[in-house]
Amino acid sequence: MEQMDWKILKEIAELEKTPQGAYNFRVNGALDARQVTANIDITSKTDKPGIDITVKPGTKGESVHIPVVLSQTGLTDVVYNDFYIGENADVDIVAGCGIHNTGCETSQHDGIHVFHVGKNARVRYVERHYGEGPGTGENILNPRTEVYLEEGASITMEMTQIRGVDSTVRDTVVEVAAGGECIINEKLMTDGTQTAESNVEIILKGAGATGRVISRSVGRGESVQVFRPCMTGQADCFGHVQCDSILMDQAKIKSIPAIDAQSVDAQLIHEAAIGRIAGDQILKLLTLGLTEEEAEEKILEGFLN
Amino acid sequence: MLEIRHLRYDVTAENGGTMDILRDVSLTVEPGKLVVITGPNGGGKTTLAKTIMGLNQPTGGSIRWNGQDITSLSITDRAKAGVSYGFQQPPRFKGLKVESLLALAAGKEALSPGEGCQYLTQVGLCADDYIHREVDSSLSGGELKRIEIATILARRAGLMIFDEPEAGIDLWSFAKLTETFERIHKTGEATLLIISHQERIIQLADQIAVIEAGKVTHWGSREEIFPKIMARTIPGCGYMKGGEA
């Protein structure tokens, strides 16, 4: 792997060397490096691009890194990754895609991830999207994530896209069985003429299922964002959708949270707020000796921390 | 030394007229002194504090700090010159952690656990419980206020202005806070200007200024001014007594 690819790996997965545990590095549409462990197997699909990741039941405290790097301009990469998490397993999965585009052609990565999480298993999923490069070509990322949680299973998803992605349409669908829990922490910042659209659907299917969506975003420049988080309750369950956005410059943000109760016992709440940085926050930081620019950056950094 | 000369602050009222919020305020605070500003609500105390910090631009007069004329300096430059101000109603920050806010105040990338503990203990908060909390609506008004005061302690500026630091704070934390003011005063590390109505804080003062209707109506040593304030708090309405109060 080249030095540039490592730089991008650091941005998306905080990796400076090959990690402990299982990993699969995909660079410019092809396998670059892979390691499996006694409990985590990774195999390439034979019918389409992508991998199957199988975690044995009861596996505890292991991690899987599956970053994708695109440093060749004009490449469109579509991958299908399926995760099979065994019962009672407890694992961290670090995904993410970084694009370094030096040319004038569009670089695009569409990752389609499907998680099958067995009974009482726990997954922490971290996904970072990042783009850079001096080229004029667009960086496009269109991820689709489907999660099927069995009884008592849980997933925490941290999905972050802070800079350099010109266009993104993100679809996330999660089905939660009885006693299961899904927490989605989404962080997004767009600038310039970037566009981002995020559609999240959580379906709470069984008794005691819990769902939370905490979405924070910042729109700068002339960028445009659209959020459509939807929480559906089909049983005695609890769901909470919270969308907060800071609007700057000439950016536009549309937030359309929805709650859909299909059972009399479903408790569903949604909150959404969009606004500029509060003036008194800036003033407070000025009185600590920061300039207005520094104050804004610190406020945004905290908001998206 | 803080020297305020003939300070004026006027705003345009809704009816188009002028409202004088500060009318010719002059005060001199010697280095290392603790001065309490007190007086009725709406008299101009907070406006004066904000004007010293640069949050309001005065319409007349001058402010000098350690010999430097800071009247036209920006808020940032005044802060860098050593002026600090604890807000009466501090803002909340979604996502920003107490440790980050205190580090910003201290002008450092990060605080050591010892520093974080020191600043929070001085306002009656346990660092273990608060240092990783977000400065958001999960904090009560009193907790937020104490964190605000901790930011001023972390700044270690030469001039510390506190705006009703006691407001919303429980008795136990208030006792801790007065100890902290007393300690700073004793060491002489900062000049303290405290807007307060609390007898225990007023008792710490070297000098007291009473501000009413935009003017300094009383100014002098605690021994001289405090009995006058107490005399005026005796129940009774001046209107019923023919305006003699």
Coordinates of C-alpha atoms in Angstrom, one line a residue:
Chain A
M1 CA 0.0 0.0 0.0
E2 CA 1.3 3.5 -0.8
Q3 CA 1.9 6.3 1.6
M4 CA -1.1 8.2 0.4
D5 CA -3.3 5.2 1.1
W6 CA -2.0 5.0 4.7
K7 CA -2.7 8.7 5.2
I8 CA -6.4 8.1 4.2
L9 CA -6.5 5.0 6.4
K10 CA -5.5 7.2 9.3
E11 CA -8.4 9.5 8.5
I12 CA -11.1 6.9 8.3
A13 CA -9.9 4.2 10.7
E14 CA -7.2 5.8 12.8
L15 CA -4.8 3.1 11.5
E16 CA -1.1 3.7 11.2
K17 CA -0.2 0.1 10.8
T18 CA -2.1 -3.1 10.3
P19 CA -4.4 -3.6 13.2
Q20 CA -4.8 -6.4 15.8
G21 CA -7.5 -8.9 15.0
A22 CA -9.2 -9.6 11.7
Y23 CA -9.0 -7.1 8.8
N24 CA -9.7 -6.7 5.1
F25 CA -8.2 -3.7 3.2
R26 CA -9.8 -2.9 -0.1
V27 CA -7.7 -0.5 -2.2
N28 CA -8.9 0.8 -5.6
G29 CA -11.5 -1.9 -6.1
A30 CA -9.3 -4.9 -5.2
L31 CA -8.2 -6.8 -2.1
D32 CA -5.0 -5.4 -0.6
A33 CA -4.5 -7.3 2.6
R34 CA -6.5 -9.6 4.8
Q35 CA -6.2 -11.4 8.1
V36 CA -8.6 -13.8 9.8
T37 CA -8.6 -15.1 13.3
A38 CA -9.7 -18.3 15.0
N39 CA -13.1 -16.7 15.6
I40 CA -13.6 -14.3 12.7
D41 CA -13.5 -15.5 9.2
I42 CA -13.5 -13.3 6.0
T43 CA -14.1 -14.8 2.6
S44 CA -14.5 -13.2 -0.8
K45 CA -17.8 -13.5 -2.5
T46 CA -17.7 -15.5 -5.8
D47 CA -20.8 -14.0 -7.5
K48 CA -20.2 -10.3 -6.9
P49 CA -17.6 -8.0 -5.4
G50 CA -17.5 -8.0 -1.6
I51 CA -16.9 -10.2 1.4
D52 CA -18.6 -12.4 4.0
I53 CA -17.5 -11.8 7.5
T54 CA -18.5 -14.5 10.0
V55 CA -18.1 -14.1 13.7
K56 CA -18.4 -17.3 15.7
P57 CA -21.0 -17.4 18.5
G58 CA -19.6 -16.3 21.9
T59 CA -16.6 -14.4 20.4
K60 CA -15.8 -11.6 22.9
G61 CA -13.7 -8.5 22.7
E62 CA -12.4 -8.9 19.1
S63 CA -12.5 -6.4 16.3
V64 CA -12.7 -6.4 12.5
H65 CA -11.4 -3.5 10.3
I66 CA -12.7 -3.4 6.8
P67 CA -11.6 0.0 5.3
V68 CA -11.8 1.0 1.7
V69 CA -9.5 3.4 -0.1
L70 CA -9.9 4.9 -3.5
S71 CA -6.9 6.8 -4.7
Q72 CA -7.3 6.2 -8.4
T73 CA -9.5 8.8 -10.1
G74 CA -12.5 7.8 -12.1
L75 CA -13.1 4.5 -10.3
T76 CA -16.6 3.3 -9.4
D77 CA -16.5 0.6 -6.8
V78 CA -19.5 -1.2 -5.6
V79 CA -19.1 -3.8 -2.8
Y80 CA -21.5 -6.1 -1.0
N81 CA -20.4 -7.0 2.5
D82 CA -22.4 -9.4 4.6
F83 CA -21.8 -9.8 8.3
Y84 CA -22.9 -12.9 10.2
I85 CA -22.5 -12.3 14.0
G86 CA -23.0 -15.4 16.1
E87 CA -25.1 -15.5 19.2
N88 CA -23.7 -13.9 22.3
A89 CA -20.7 -12.5 20.4
D90 CA -19.4 -9.0 21.3
V91 CA -17.4 -7.3 18.6
D92 CA -16.2 -4.0 17.2
I93 CA -16.4 -3.5 13.4
V94 CA -14.6 -0.5 11.9
A95 CA -15.6 0.3 8.3
G96 CA -15.2 3.5 6.3
C97 CA -14.2 4.8 3.0
G98 CA -11.7 7.4 2.0
I99 CA -11.2 8.9 -1.4
H100 CA -8.2 10.8 -2.7
N101 CA -9.1 12.1 -6.0
T102 CA -6.4 13.7 -8.1
G103 CA -8.1 13.8 -11.4
C104 CA -11.2 15.3 -13.1
E105 CA -13.2 12.2 -13.1
T106 CA -15.7 11.1 -10.5
S107 CA -14.6 8.6 -7.9
Q108 CA -17.5 6.6 -6.4
H109 CA -17.8 4.0 -3.7
D110 CA -21.1 2.3 -2.9
G111 CA -20.9 0.0 0.0
I112 CA -23.9 -2.3 0.7
H113 CA -23.6 -3.8 4.1
V114 CA -26.0 -6.3 5.6
F115 CA -25.7 -7.4 9.2
H116 CA -27.3 -10.5 10.7
V117 CA -26.8 -10.2 14.4
G118 CA -27.6 -13.4 16.4
K119 CA -29.4 -13.6 19.8
N120 CA -28.0 -11.5 22.6
A121 CA -24.9 -10.5 20.4
R122 CA -23.5 -6.9 20.7
V123 CA -21.9 -5.0 17.8
R124 CA -20.3 -1.6 17.8
Y125 CA -20.0 -0.4 14.3
V126 CA -17.9 2.7 13.3
E127 CA -18.0 4.1 9.8
R128 CA -16.2 7.2 8.7
H129 CA -16.4 8.7 5.2
Y130 CA -13.8 11.1 4.0
G131 CA -12.7 12.7 0.7
E132 CA -9.8 14.8 -0.4
G133 CA -7.5 15.5 -3.3
P134 CA -6.6 18.4 -5.6
G135 CA -8.6 17.0 -8.6
T136 CA -11.8 18.5 -9.9
G137 CA -13.5 15.1 -10.0
E138 CA -16.4 14.5 -7.6
N139 CA -16.1 12.2 -4.6
I140 CA -19.4 10.2 -4.2
L141 CA -20.3 7.8 -1.5
N142 CA -23.7 6.1 -1.4
P143 CA -23.8 3.5 1.4
R144 CA -26.7 1.3 2.2
T145 CA -26.7 -0.5 5.5
E146 CA -29.3 -3.2 6.6
V147 CA -29.3 -4.6 10.1
Y148 CA -31.3 -7.5 11.3
L149 CA -31.2 -7.8 15.1
E150 CA -32.4 -11.1 16.7
E151 CA -33.9 -11.2 20.2
G152 CA -31.8 -9.4 22.7
A153 CA -29.2 -8.3 20.1
S154 CA -27.9 -4.8 20.0
I155 CA -25.9 -2.5 17.7
T156 CA -24.4 0.9 18.2
M157 CA -23.6 2.6 14.9
E158 CA -21.4 5.6 14.7
M159 CA -21.5 7.1 11.2
T160 CA -19.4 10.1 10.5
Q161 CA -18.8 12.2 7.4
I162 CA -17.0 15.4 8.1
R163 CA -15.3 16.5 4.9
G164 CA -14.5 16.1 1.3
V165 CA -17.5 14.1 0.1
D166 CA -19.3 15.9 -2.7
S167 CA -22.4 13.8 -2.8
T168 CA -23.8 11.2 -0.6
V169 CA -27.1 9.3 -0.3
R170 CA -27.1 7.1 2.8
D171 CA -29.8 4.5 3.4
T172 CA -30.0 2.7 6.7
V173 CA -32.6 0.2 7.7
V174 CA -32.6 -1.6 11.0
E175 CA -35.1 -4.3 12.3
V176 CA -35.0 -4.8 16.0
A177 CA -36.5 -8.0 17.6
A178 CA -37.8 -8.3 21.2
G179 CA -35.4 -7.0 23.8
G180 CA -33.0 -5.7 21.1
E181 CA -31.5 -2.2 20.9
C182 CA -30.3 0.0 18.1
I183 CA -28.5 3.2 18.6
I184 CA -27.4 5.4 15.7
N185 CA -25.1 8.3 16.2
E186 CA -24.8 10.2 12.9
K187 CA -22.5 13.1 12.4
L188 CA -22.3 15.1 9.2
M189 CA -20.7 18.3 7.9
T190 CA -21.0 19.6 4.4
D191 CA -19.5 22.6 2.7
G192 CA -19.2 24.2 -0.7
T193 CA -21.7 22.8 -3.1
Q194 CA -21.8 19.3 -1.4
T195 CA -25.1 17.5 -1.0
A196 CA -26.0 14.9 1.6
E197 CA -29.1 12.9 2.1
S198 CA -29.6 10.4 4.9
N199 CA -32.6 8.1 5.2
V200 CA -32.8 6.1 8.4
E201 CA -35.5 3.6 9.2
I202 CA -35.7 1.7 12.4
I203 CA -38.5 -0.8 12.9
L204 CA -39.0 -1.9 16.5
K205 CA -40.7 -5.3 16.0
G206 CA -40.7 -7.0 19.4
A207 CA -41.6 -6.2 23.0
G208 CA -38.9 -4.3 24.8
A209 CA -37.1 -3.2 21.6
T210 CA -35.4 0.2 21.8
G211 CA -34.3 2.5 19.1
R212 CA -32.4 5.8 19.2
V213 CA -31.3 8.1 16.4
I214 CA -29.1 11.0 17.4
S215 CA -28.2 13.0 14.4
R216 CA -26.0 16.1 14.4
S217 CA -25.1 18.0 11.4
V218 CA -23.5 21.2 10.2
G219 CA -24.2 22.8 6.8
R220 CA -21.7 25.4 5.5
G221 CA -21.2 27.2 2.2
E222 CA -24.0 26.5 -0.2
S223 CA -24.3 22.8 0.7
V224 CA -27.7 21.0 1.1
Q225 CA -28.7 18.3 3.5
V226 CA -31.8 16.3 3.9
F227 CA -32.6 14.0 6.8
R228 CA -35.5 11.5 6.9
P229 CA -35.2 9.4 10.1
C230 CA -38.2 7.2 10.7
M231 CA -39.0 5.2 13.8
T232 CA -41.7 2.6 13.6
G233 CA -43.0 0.8 16.7
Q234 CA -44.9 -2.4 16.2
A235 CA -44.9 -3.6 19.8
D236 CA -44.4 -2.5 23.4
C237 CA -41.2 -0.6 22.6
F238 CA -39.4 2.7 23.0
G239 CA -38.0 4.9 20.2
H240 CA -36.4 8.3 20.1
V241 CA -35.3 10.4 17.2
Q242 CA -33.3 13.5 17.8
C243 CA -32.0 15.7 15.0
D244 CA -29.9 18.8 15.6
S245 CA -28.4 20.9 12.9
I246 CA -26.3 24.1 12.8
L247 CA -26.8 26.2 9.7
M248 CA -24.1 28.6 8.4
D249 CA -23.5 30.7 5.3
Q250 CA -26.0 29.9 2.6
A251 CA -26.5 26.3 3.4
K252 CA -29.9 24.6 3.5
I253 CA -31.0 21.8 5.7
K254 CA -34.3 19.9 5.6
S255 CA -35.1 17.6 8.5
I256 CA -38.2 15.4 8.3
P257 CA -38.3 13.1 11.3
A258 CA -41.2 10.6 11.4
I259 CA -42.6 8.3 14.1
D260 CA -45.0 5.6 13.1
A261 CA -46.8 3.8 15.9
Q262 CA -48.5 0.6 14.9
S263 CA -49.1 -0.7 18.5
V264 CA -50.9 1.0 21.3
D265 CA -47.9 0.2 23.6
A266 CA -45.3 1.9 21.4
Q267 CA -43.7 5.0 22.9
L268 CA -42.1 7.1 20.2
I269 CA -40.7 10.6 20.5
H270 CA -39.1 12.9 17.9
E271 CA -37.3 16.2 18.3
A272 CA -35.7 18.3 15.5
A273 CA -33.9 21.6 15.7
I274 CA -32.1 23.7 13.1
G275 CA -30.5 27.0 13.7
R276 CA -27.4 29.2 13.5
I277 CA -24.7 29.1 16.2
A278 CA -26.1 30.9 19.2
G279 CA -24.6 34.4 19.6
D280 CA -24.0 34.0 23.3
Q281 CA -21.9 30.9 22.7
I282 CA -19.6 33.0 20.4
L283 CA -19.5 35.9 22.9
K284 CA -18.5 33.5 25.8
L285 CA -15.6 32.1 23.8
L286 CA -14.5 35.6 22.7
T287 CA -14.3 36.5 26.4
L288 CA -11.9 33.6 26.8
G289 CA -9.6 35.2 24.3
L290 CA -10.6 33.3 21.1
T291 CA -11.1 35.0 17.8
E292 CA -14.5 34.8 16.2
E293 CA -13.2 32.2 13.7
E294 CA -11.6 30.1 16.5
A295 CA -14.8 30.3 18.5
E296 CA -16.9 29.0 15.6
E297 CA -14.5 26.1 15.0
K298 CA -14.5 25.1 18.7
I299 CA -18.3 25.2 18.8
L300 CA -18.6 23.0 15.7
E301 CA -15.9 20.7 17.0
G302 CA -17.8 20.2 20.3
F303 CA -21.1 19.8 18.5
L304 CA -19.8 17.1 16.3
N305 CA -17.4 15.6 18.8
Chain B
M1 CA -5.4 49.1 38.1
L2 CA -8.8 49.5 36.6
E3 CA -9.7 53.1 35.8
I4 CA -13.2 54.0 34.5
R5 CA -13.8 57.6 33.6
H6 CA -17.1 59.2 32.7
L7 CA -18.5 56.0 31.2
R8 CA -21.8 56.4 29.3
Y9 CA -23.9 53.8 27.6
D10 CA -27.1 54.9 25.8
V11 CA -29.5 52.9 23.8
T12 CA -32.4 53.9 21.5
A13 CA -35.7 53.2 23.2
E14 CA -38.7 51.7 21.3
N15 CA -40.3 55.2 21.1
G16 CA -37.3 56.5 19.4
G17 CA -35.9 58.4 22.5
T18 CA -32.7 57.7 24.2
M19 CA -32.3 55.6 27.3
D20 CA -29.3 56.3 29.5
I21 CA -28.2 52.9 30.9
L22 CA -24.9 54.2 32.3
R23 CA -24.6 58.0 33.0
D24 CA -21.2 59.2 33.7
V25 CA -19.8 56.3 35.7
S26 CA -16.3 56.8 37.2
L27 CA -14.5 54.2 39.4
T28 CA -10.9 53.4 40.2
V29 CA -10.0 49.9 41.5
E30 CA -6.5 49.5 42.8
P31 CA -4.5 46.3 42.0
G32 CA -5.4 43.2 44.0
K33 CA -8.5 44.8 45.6
L34 CA -11.9 43.2 45.9
V35 CA -14.7 45.6 44.9
V36 CA -18.4 44.6 45.2
I37 CA -20.9 46.4 43.0
T38 CA -24.4 46.3 44.3
G39 CA -27.6 48.2 43.9
P40 CA -31.2 47.7 42.7
N41 CA -32.2 45.6 39.7
G42 CA -32.0 47.5 36.4
G43 CA -29.6 50.0 37.8
G44 CA -26.8 49.3 35.2
K45 CA -24.5 46.9 37.1
T46 CA -24.4 44.2 34.5
T47 CA -24.2 46.8 31.7
L48 CA -21.1 48.2 33.4
A49 CA -19.5 44.8 33.7
K50 CA -20.3 43.9 30.1
T51 CA -18.9 47.3 29.0
I52 CA -15.6 46.6 30.7
M53 CA -15.4 43.3 29.0
G54 CA -16.3 44.9 25.6
L55 CA -19.7 43.1 25.2
N56 CA -21.2 46.6 25.0
Q57 CA -19.5 49.5 23.3
P58 CA -19.8 52.6 25.4
T59 CA -21.2 55.8 23.9
G60 CA -18.8 57.9 26.0
G61 CA -15.9 57.8 28.5
S62 CA -12.9 55.6 28.8
I63 CA -11.7 52.4 30.4
R64 CA -8.0 51.9 31.3
W65 CA -6.6 48.6 32.5
N66 CA -3.1 48.6 33.9
G67 CA -2.4 51.9 32.1
Q68 CA -3.7 50.7 28.7
D69 CA -6.7 52.4 27.2
I70 CA -8.9 49.4 26.3
T71 CA -12.1 51.4 25.5
S72 CA -12.0 50.6 21.8
L73 CA -10.4 47.1 22.0
S74 CA -12.3 44.1 20.8
I75 CA -13.6 41.5 23.3
T76 CA -10.8 39.1 22.2
D77 CA -8.1 41.7 22.7
R78 CA -9.5 42.7 26.1
A79 CA -9.4 39.1 27.1
K80 CA -5.8 38.8 26.0
A81 CA -5.0 42.0 27.9
G82 CA -6.2 40.3 31.1
V83 CA -9.9 41.1 31.5
S84 CA -12.3 38.2 32.3
Y85 CA -16.0 38.1 32.9
G86 CA -18.3 35.4 34.3
F87 CA -21.7 35.7 32.7
Q88 CA -24.8 36.1 34.9
Q89 CA -26.6 33.7 32.6
P90 CA -24.0 31.6 30.9
P91 CA -24.7 29.9 27.6
R92 CA -25.0 26.1 27.1
F93 CA -23.0 24.3 24.4
K94 CA -24.3 21.1 22.9
G95 CA -21.5 18.5 22.7
L96 CA -18.8 20.7 24.3
K97 CA -17.4 18.9 27.4
V98 CA -16.6 20.6 30.7
E99 CA -13.0 19.6 30.3
S100 CA -12.8 21.2 26.8
L101 CA -14.4 24.5 28.0
L102 CA -12.0 24.7 30.9
A103 CA -9.0 23.9 28.7
L104 CA -10.2 26.7 26.3
A105 CA -10.4 29.1 29.2
A106 CA -6.9 28.1 30.4
G107 CA -5.6 28.6 26.9
K108 CA -4.3 25.0 26.8
E109 CA -4.9 22.0 24.5
A110 CA -5.9 19.9 27.4
L111 CA -6.0 20.1 31.2
S112 CA -4.2 17.7 33.5
P113 CA -6.5 15.8 35.8
G114 CA -5.1 17.9 38.7
E115 CA -6.0 21.2 37.0
G116 CA -9.5 20.1 36.2
C117 CA -10.0 18.9 39.8
Q118 CA -8.6 22.1 41.2
Y119 CA -10.9 24.4 39.2
L120 CA -14.1 22.4 39.8
T121 CA -13.4 21.8 43.5
Q122 CA -13.1 25.6 44.0
V123 CA -16.7 26.0 42.9
G124 CA -17.9 23.0 44.9
L125 CA -18.1 20.4 42.0
C126 CA -16.4 17.0 42.0
A127 CA -14.3 16.6 38.9
D128 CA -15.1 12.9 38.7
D129 CA -18.7 13.6 38.2
Y130 CA -18.5 16.7 36.0
I131 CA -15.3 16.8 33.9
H132 CA -16.6 14.6 31.1
R133 CA -20.2 16.0 31.2
E134 CA -21.4 18.1 28.3
V135 CA -22.1 21.8 29.0
D136 CA -25.7 21.3 27.7
S137 CA -29.2 21.3 29.0
S138 CA -28.5 18.2 31.1
L139 CA -26.8 20.6 33.6
S140 CA -29.0 22.5 36.1
G141 CA -28.8 26.3 36.3
G142 CA -26.7 26.1 39.4
E143 CA -24.3 23.6 38.0
L144 CA -23.9 25.6 34.8
K145 CA -23.3 28.8 36.8
R146 CA -20.5 27.1 38.8
I147 CA -18.8 25.8 35.7
E148 CA -19.0 29.3 34.3
I149 CA -17.2 30.5 37.4
A150 CA -14.6 27.7 37.1
T151 CA -13.8 29.0 33.5
I152 CA -12.9 32.4 35.1
L153 CA -10.7 30.6 37.7
A154 CA -9.0 28.6 34.9
R155 CA -8.3 31.8 32.9
R156 CA -6.3 33.3 35.7
A157 CA -6.7 36.8 34.2
G158 CA -5.6 39.9 36.1
L159 CA -9.1 41.2 36.3
M160 CA -11.9 38.9 37.3
I161 CA -15.5 40.2 37.0
F162 CA -18.2 38.0 38.4
D163 CA -21.8 38.8 37.7
E164 CA -24.1 37.7 40.6
P165 CA -22.0 34.5 41.1
E166 CA -24.3 33.4 44.0
A167 CA -27.4 33.3 41.8
G168 CA -28.9 29.8 41.7
I169 CA -26.1 28.3 43.8
D170 CA -26.9 26.1 46.9
L171 CA -25.7 27.1 50.3
W172 CA -22.9 24.6 50.5
S173 CA -21.4 25.5 47.1
F174 CA -21.8 29.2 48.0
A175 CA -19.7 28.7 51.1
K176 CA -17.0 27.1 49.0
L177 CA -17.3 30.0 46.5
T178 CA -16.8 32.7 49.1
E179 CA -13.7 30.8 50.3
T180 CA -12.4 30.8 46.8
F181 CA -12.9 34.6 46.4
E182 CA -11.3 35.1 49.8
R183 CA -8.3 33.1 48.8
I184 CA -7.8 34.9 45.5
H185 CA -8.1 38.2 47.3
K186 CA -5.6 37.2 50.0
T187 CA -3.0 36.1 47.5
G188 CA -3.6 39.3 45.5
E189 CA -3.3 37.3 42.2
A190 CA -6.2 39.1 40.7
T191 CA -8.3 42.3 41.0
L192 CA -11.9 41.2 41.7
L193 CA -15.0 43.0 40.7
I194 CA -18.1 41.2 41.9
I195 CA -21.6 42.2 41.3
S196 CA -23.6 40.8 44.3
H197 CA -26.4 41.3 46.7
Q198 CA -25.2 38.7 49.2
E199 CA -24.1 39.9 52.6
R200 CA -21.3 37.3 52.8
I201 CA -19.8 38.5 49.6
I202 CA -20.2 42.2 50.4
Q203 CA -18.4 41.4 53.7
L204 CA -15.3 40.3 51.7
A205 CA -15.1 43.7 49.9
D206 CA -12.4 46.3 50.3
Q207 CA -14.6 48.8 48.7
I208 CA -18.3 48.9 47.7
A209 CA -19.9 50.8 44.8
V210 CA -23.7 51.2 44.8
I211 CA -25.0 51.7 41.3
E212 CA -28.5 53.1 40.8
A213 CA -30.2 54.5 37.7
G214 CA -26.9 54.3 35.8
K215 CA -24.9 56.2 38.4
V216 CA -22.5 55.5 41.2
T217 CA -24.5 56.8 44.2
H218 CA -22.2 55.5 46.9
W219 CA -18.5 54.6 46.8
G220 CA -16.2 53.9 49.6
S221 CA -14.7 51.4 52.0
R222 CA -16.9 48.5 53.2
E223 CA -16.9 49.9 56.7
E224 CA -18.3 53.2 55.4
I225 CA -20.8 51.9 52.8
F226 CA -22.1 48.7 54.3
P227 CA -24.1 50.3 57.2
K228 CA -25.7 52.6 54.7
I229 CA -26.9 49.7 52.6
M230 CA -28.2 47.8 55.6
A231 CA -30.1 50.9 56.8
R232 CA -31.9 51.1 53.4
T233 CA -33.0 47.4 53.6
I234 CA -35.2 48.1 56.6
P235 CA -38.8 47.2 55.6
G236 CA -40.9 50.1 54.6
C237 CA -41.9 51.8 51.4
G238 CA -40.7 55.3 50.7
Y239 CA -43.9 56.1 48.8
M240 CA -46.0 55.6 51.9
K241 CA -43.6 57.7 54.0
G242 CA -43.8 60.5 51.6
G243 CA -40.7 59.6 49.6
E244 CA -38.3 59.9 52.4
A245 CA -36.5 56.5 52.0

